[in-house]
Amino acid sequence: MAELQKSGSGGWLLVLFGLLMVIIGAPLVYGGIQLIGLGGSWYYALAGLGVIASGILYVMRRKAGLWLYGFVFLATVAWAIWESGLEFWPLIPRLVAPAVIAIPALLLAPLFPTSSGKRGPFALAALLVAALAATAFYGFAPHGVTRNALASAEPAPTVPPAAASATDWRHYGRTPAGTRYAPIDQINRDNVDKLEVAWTFQYGDTPQGTAQDQNTPLFVGDTLYTCSPNNIVHALNPDTGEVKWKFDPKAKSPLWQRCRGVSYYQPGPAAAQADTPAPTNASAPADPLAPASPIAPATQVAQAANACAARIVMTTIDARLIELDAKTGELCQDFGNGGIVDLKQGMGEVKDGFYFQTSAPTVTRDLIMVGGWVWDNVETGEPSGAVRAFSARTGELVWAWDLGNPAITRLPPEGESYTRGTPNVWSTPAYDEALGLVYLPTGNATPDFFGAHRSKAAEDYTASVVALDIATGRERWKFQTVHHDIWDYDVPAQPALYDVPDGKGGTVPALIQITKRGQIFMLDRRDGKPIAEVEERPVPQTGGVPEDFLSPTQPYSVGMPQIGAEPFTEAKMWGATPYDQLYCRIEFKKMRYEGEFTPPGLTRSIIFPGYYGGMNWGSAAIDEARGLLIVNDIRMPQFAQLMPRETTDNYGGSAAHDGLSQQKGTPYGALKNGFMSPLGVPCHQPPYGTFTGIDLKTRQIVWQVPAGTLEDTGPLGMKTGLQIPIGMPTLGGPIATSGGIVFYAGTQDYYLRALDVETGKELWKGRMPVGAQSTPMTFVSPESGTQYVVISAGGARQSPDRGDYIVAYKLPKQN
């Protein structure tokens, strides 16, 4: 009677489950056979056959189906550990789905006609449920964490913040050295968990379309200065967020709208002294930034006798250089043409949107130095990458560095232009006032993915660091990080200047340059010679197109850690499920990949680290007291494929990055995009971004932790709401303080975070209205004596949520 009941009431469950097993196994067999044909793993085809056979046995109501699936499951566990070890995230797509299937397989076991009991199968099913629950719980803990000891746990003494400027944030990187280090410790490791929102300001220029908020505000004297994606500048009260003045340049660009920051200039002796702390007994000069009167229209002509005693300097998305009175926001009429200089002078033809500035101008010695950005990958011969210095007092051109024609030192001859199509300087320079040198990070000559047409000058200066004499603009030295760059590995970040130990009790003046490749170059900033060893290594020489050539070797910084640059393998392919992991394996095996310098060609190749990085424009921070370099990275590979001109010309439009780039003037267009699964999940295993601390004395990694969680993103672009610290792509940079804290906000979830600078441990995070892709900053208000941490939040990259928020945080008042 019992056997009849099993076959009648429960038999259909066995049949239904067996059919489901066949459906589950079929795609594994189909994709697995493809993978075998490409020279990949045999696991998926064999496992799929095992699942199908098990399903057929379930349909036949034979208990051998359970035993067969048990064997497949145990073999899968063995294979997963053999292929990926005991790392948490690589095991997830390999083991979770098989474990889930095993639970009903066990629970249905008593329904087999030959079953004699259910205690054993139910116990095993309960064990699997417990294991899955533990896995889910464990997923909320960070994985892949590295924590080592600093060479010296005791921070070196730093200059006390005696002068007002020492608690200001006067430059994009706080100082000309670009270390993003603030010698302020009111907020520290012991109290940062008490941070709260002090005020929020909405600037009224919410990023739309391709617009992005990447602004790092300035703080000088008693005023906070911010700029919006369309270059609208606000001067704010630092304690309340109230507007002192507003200036709208009415800037327009058909392409990207962004402002990474403005700069500050104070004429006279104070300008040269602005970054040098005064002795503690020195009397402070009169503050040119006294509290402002009610908002004045920015278009009025300055009337006061002390007009433009201090100035805000900005560049715009339509290639203008503008100076404003720092106190009133009015145009400085003695600068350029009524406060404005046209940066298209000398550039020759500039099509709408093809040339503008993305980064804050560099101001020193009564000079304003500007580079530029061109619309990548559209055509050859785009506007020049010439760097120019203008008088900060008058706007007159003082010098120009045209790397294609060094004979041009100011404006080009009548009827000519600066050399077109040369590498540009779209990121932020750093400078050493004592050495009299400014350090330029250069891009590559456009288009990015084909280079046979490039001039010798373009070849010599692409993806380099170039030191110029501040006074004359003449070259003093250069160092190249990529030869014949056809991967868009341009140098994206401001160099950081810091004196490193020489091993003999002294120090060496160093320049530390992070790159998209995940390579970190440490150079002597006096002459550009490597302090940390650099080695030329052979790179692939096949797979490109016959019209182009390849450099036989490329430079590797073997004396410093490489971040996120481990070579790809099929085993490192990932997915949210076994199916998209299988898809990614198949796609990986279809594409060419021989490391980071796999040449783009007529078949798809992988670019990793990708053209977003590695490390990008947010730059690094250095805890100057501890000698600790802090970097954040992106681990998001792309694929690239060159397409013949006749094919390319049939497509419309041209993309600077993802999509099809026309690359007119070359034989090929370039199709490129992220290497993602059909679920919109990256095709390689996590993390997709990390924070890393590197000891500059030992040149070793001290700590590394995943950056951010899945809370505000997920498969198919849906928010998971889960604070799983998988480590997401980062954009923007970190800052460090003498309070032992690293602040960072450029993750894909909507938080400003505080990390322990010595361990990378998260000490606090504050929820923002939307995400951010900007670098935070910090200062002390002279009126209240309060330290603030400020972030500009307009929306994270790849997130549909946008906003226009400046958020300031502080500690609560003490009773």
PDB file of N, CA, C and O in Angstrom, residues 14 33 60 104 150 239 266 335 367 694 707 724 747 801 803:
ATOM      1  N   LEU A  14       8.440  13.518  -8.363  1.00  0.00           N
ATOM      2  CA  LEU A  14       9.717  13.026  -8.877  1.00  0.00           C
ATOM      3  C   LEU A  14       9.837  13.305 -10.372  1.00  0.00           C
ATOM      4  O   LEU A  14      10.904  13.722 -10.860  1.00  0.00           O
ATOM      5  N   ILE A  33      29.930  22.223 -24.377  1.00  0.00           N
ATOM      6  CA  ILE A  33      30.525  21.710 -25.615  1.00  0.00           C
ATOM      7  C   ILE A  33      31.209  22.842 -26.374  1.00  0.00           C
ATOM      8  O   ILE A  33      32.311  22.668 -26.920  1.00  0.00           O
ATOM      9  N   MET A  60      12.172   8.391 -14.086  1.00  0.00           N
ATOM     10  CA  MET A  60      11.923   6.950 -14.040  1.00  0.00           C
ATOM     11  C   MET A  60      11.688   6.462 -12.610  1.00  0.00           C
ATOM     12  O   MET A  60      11.467   5.258 -12.401  1.00  0.00           O
ATOM     13  N   PRO A 104      16.059  20.040  -2.788  1.00  0.00           N
ATOM     14  CA  PRO A 104      14.859  19.276  -3.186  1.00  0.00           C
ATOM     15  C   PRO A 104      15.200  17.865  -3.627  1.00  0.00           C
ATOM     16  O   PRO A 104      14.370  16.941  -3.464  1.00  0.00           O
ATOM     17  N   LEU A 150      52.551  48.311   9.520  1.00  0.00           N
ATOM     18  CA  LEU A 150      53.380  49.410   9.029  1.00  0.00           C
ATOM     19  C   LEU A 150      54.808  49.226   9.506  1.00  0.00           C
ATOM     20  O   LEU A 150      55.050  48.651  10.585  1.00  0.00           O
ATOM     21  N   ASP A 239      29.997  77.348   7.777  1.00  0.00           N
ATOM     22  CA  ASP A 239      29.299  76.855   8.964  1.00  0.00           C
ATOM     23  C   ASP A 239      27.812  76.617   8.733  1.00  0.00           C
ATOM     24  O   ASP A 239      27.176  75.903   9.510  1.00  0.00           O
ATOM     25  N   GLN A 266      45.929  84.930  -5.140  1.00  0.00           N
ATOM     26  CA  GLN A 266      45.996  86.164  -4.358  1.00  0.00           C
ATOM     27  C   GLN A 266      47.204  86.960  -4.822  1.00  0.00           C
ATOM     28  O   GLN A 266      48.347  86.551  -4.606  1.00  0.00           O
ATOM     29  N   PHE A 335      41.490  91.509 -15.940  1.00  0.00           N
ATOM     30  CA  PHE A 335      42.004  90.228 -16.416  1.00  0.00           C
ATOM     31  C   PHE A 335      41.396  89.920 -17.777  1.00  0.00           C
ATOM     32  O   PHE A 335      40.164  89.898 -17.937  1.00  0.00           O
ATOM     33  N   LEU A 367      51.169  82.917 -12.208  1.00  0.00           N
ATOM     34  CA  LEU A 367      50.894  82.231 -13.466  1.00  0.00           C
ATOM     35  C   LEU A 367      49.698  81.308 -13.312  1.00  0.00           C
ATOM     36  O   LEU A 367      49.480  80.713 -12.248  1.00  0.00           O
ATOM     37  N   ILE A 694      49.809  51.577   1.073  1.00  0.00           N
ATOM     38  CA  ILE A 694      51.157  51.108   0.719  1.00  0.00           C
ATOM     39  C   ILE A 694      52.183  51.881   1.541  1.00  0.00           C
ATOM     40  O   ILE A 694      52.198  53.125   1.541  1.00  0.00           O
ATOM     41  N   ALA A 707      36.070  47.860  -1.923  1.00  0.00           N
ATOM     42  CA  ALA A 707      35.527  49.222  -1.898  1.00  0.00           C
ATOM     43  C   ALA A 707      34.030  49.198  -2.185  1.00  0.00           C
ATOM     44  O   ALA A 707      33.614  49.036  -3.326  1.00  0.00           O
ATOM     45  N   ILE A 724      26.405  44.120   0.851  1.00  0.00           N
ATOM     46  CA  ILE A 724      27.395  43.054   0.665  1.00  0.00           C
ATOM     47  C   ILE A 724      28.675  43.694   0.131  1.00  0.00           C
ATOM     48  O   ILE A 724      28.694  44.244  -0.970  1.00  0.00           O
ATOM     49  N   THR A 747      32.406  55.322  -4.332  1.00  0.00           N
ATOM     50  CA  THR A 747      31.975  53.954  -4.602  1.00  0.00           C
ATOM     51  C   THR A 747      30.623  53.977  -5.318  1.00  0.00           C
ATOM     52  O   THR A 747      30.050  55.033  -5.553  1.00  0.00           O
ATOM     53  N   ASP A 801      20.372  57.537 -10.465  1.00  0.00           N
ATOM     54  CA  ASP A 801      20.013  58.541  -9.461  1.00  0.00           C
ATOM     55  C   ASP A 801      20.966  59.720  -9.544  1.00  0.00           C
ATOM     56  O   ASP A 801      22.185  59.561  -9.429  1.00  0.00           O
ATOM     57  N   GLY A 803      21.645  64.041  -8.472  1.00  0.00           N
ATOM     58  CA  GLY A 803      21.309  65.089  -7.517  1.00  0.00           C
ATOM     59  C   GLY A 803      22.254  66.255  -7.649  1.00  0.00           C
ATOM     60  O   GLY A 803      23.113  66.295  -8.544  1.00  0.00           O
TER      61      GLY A 803
END
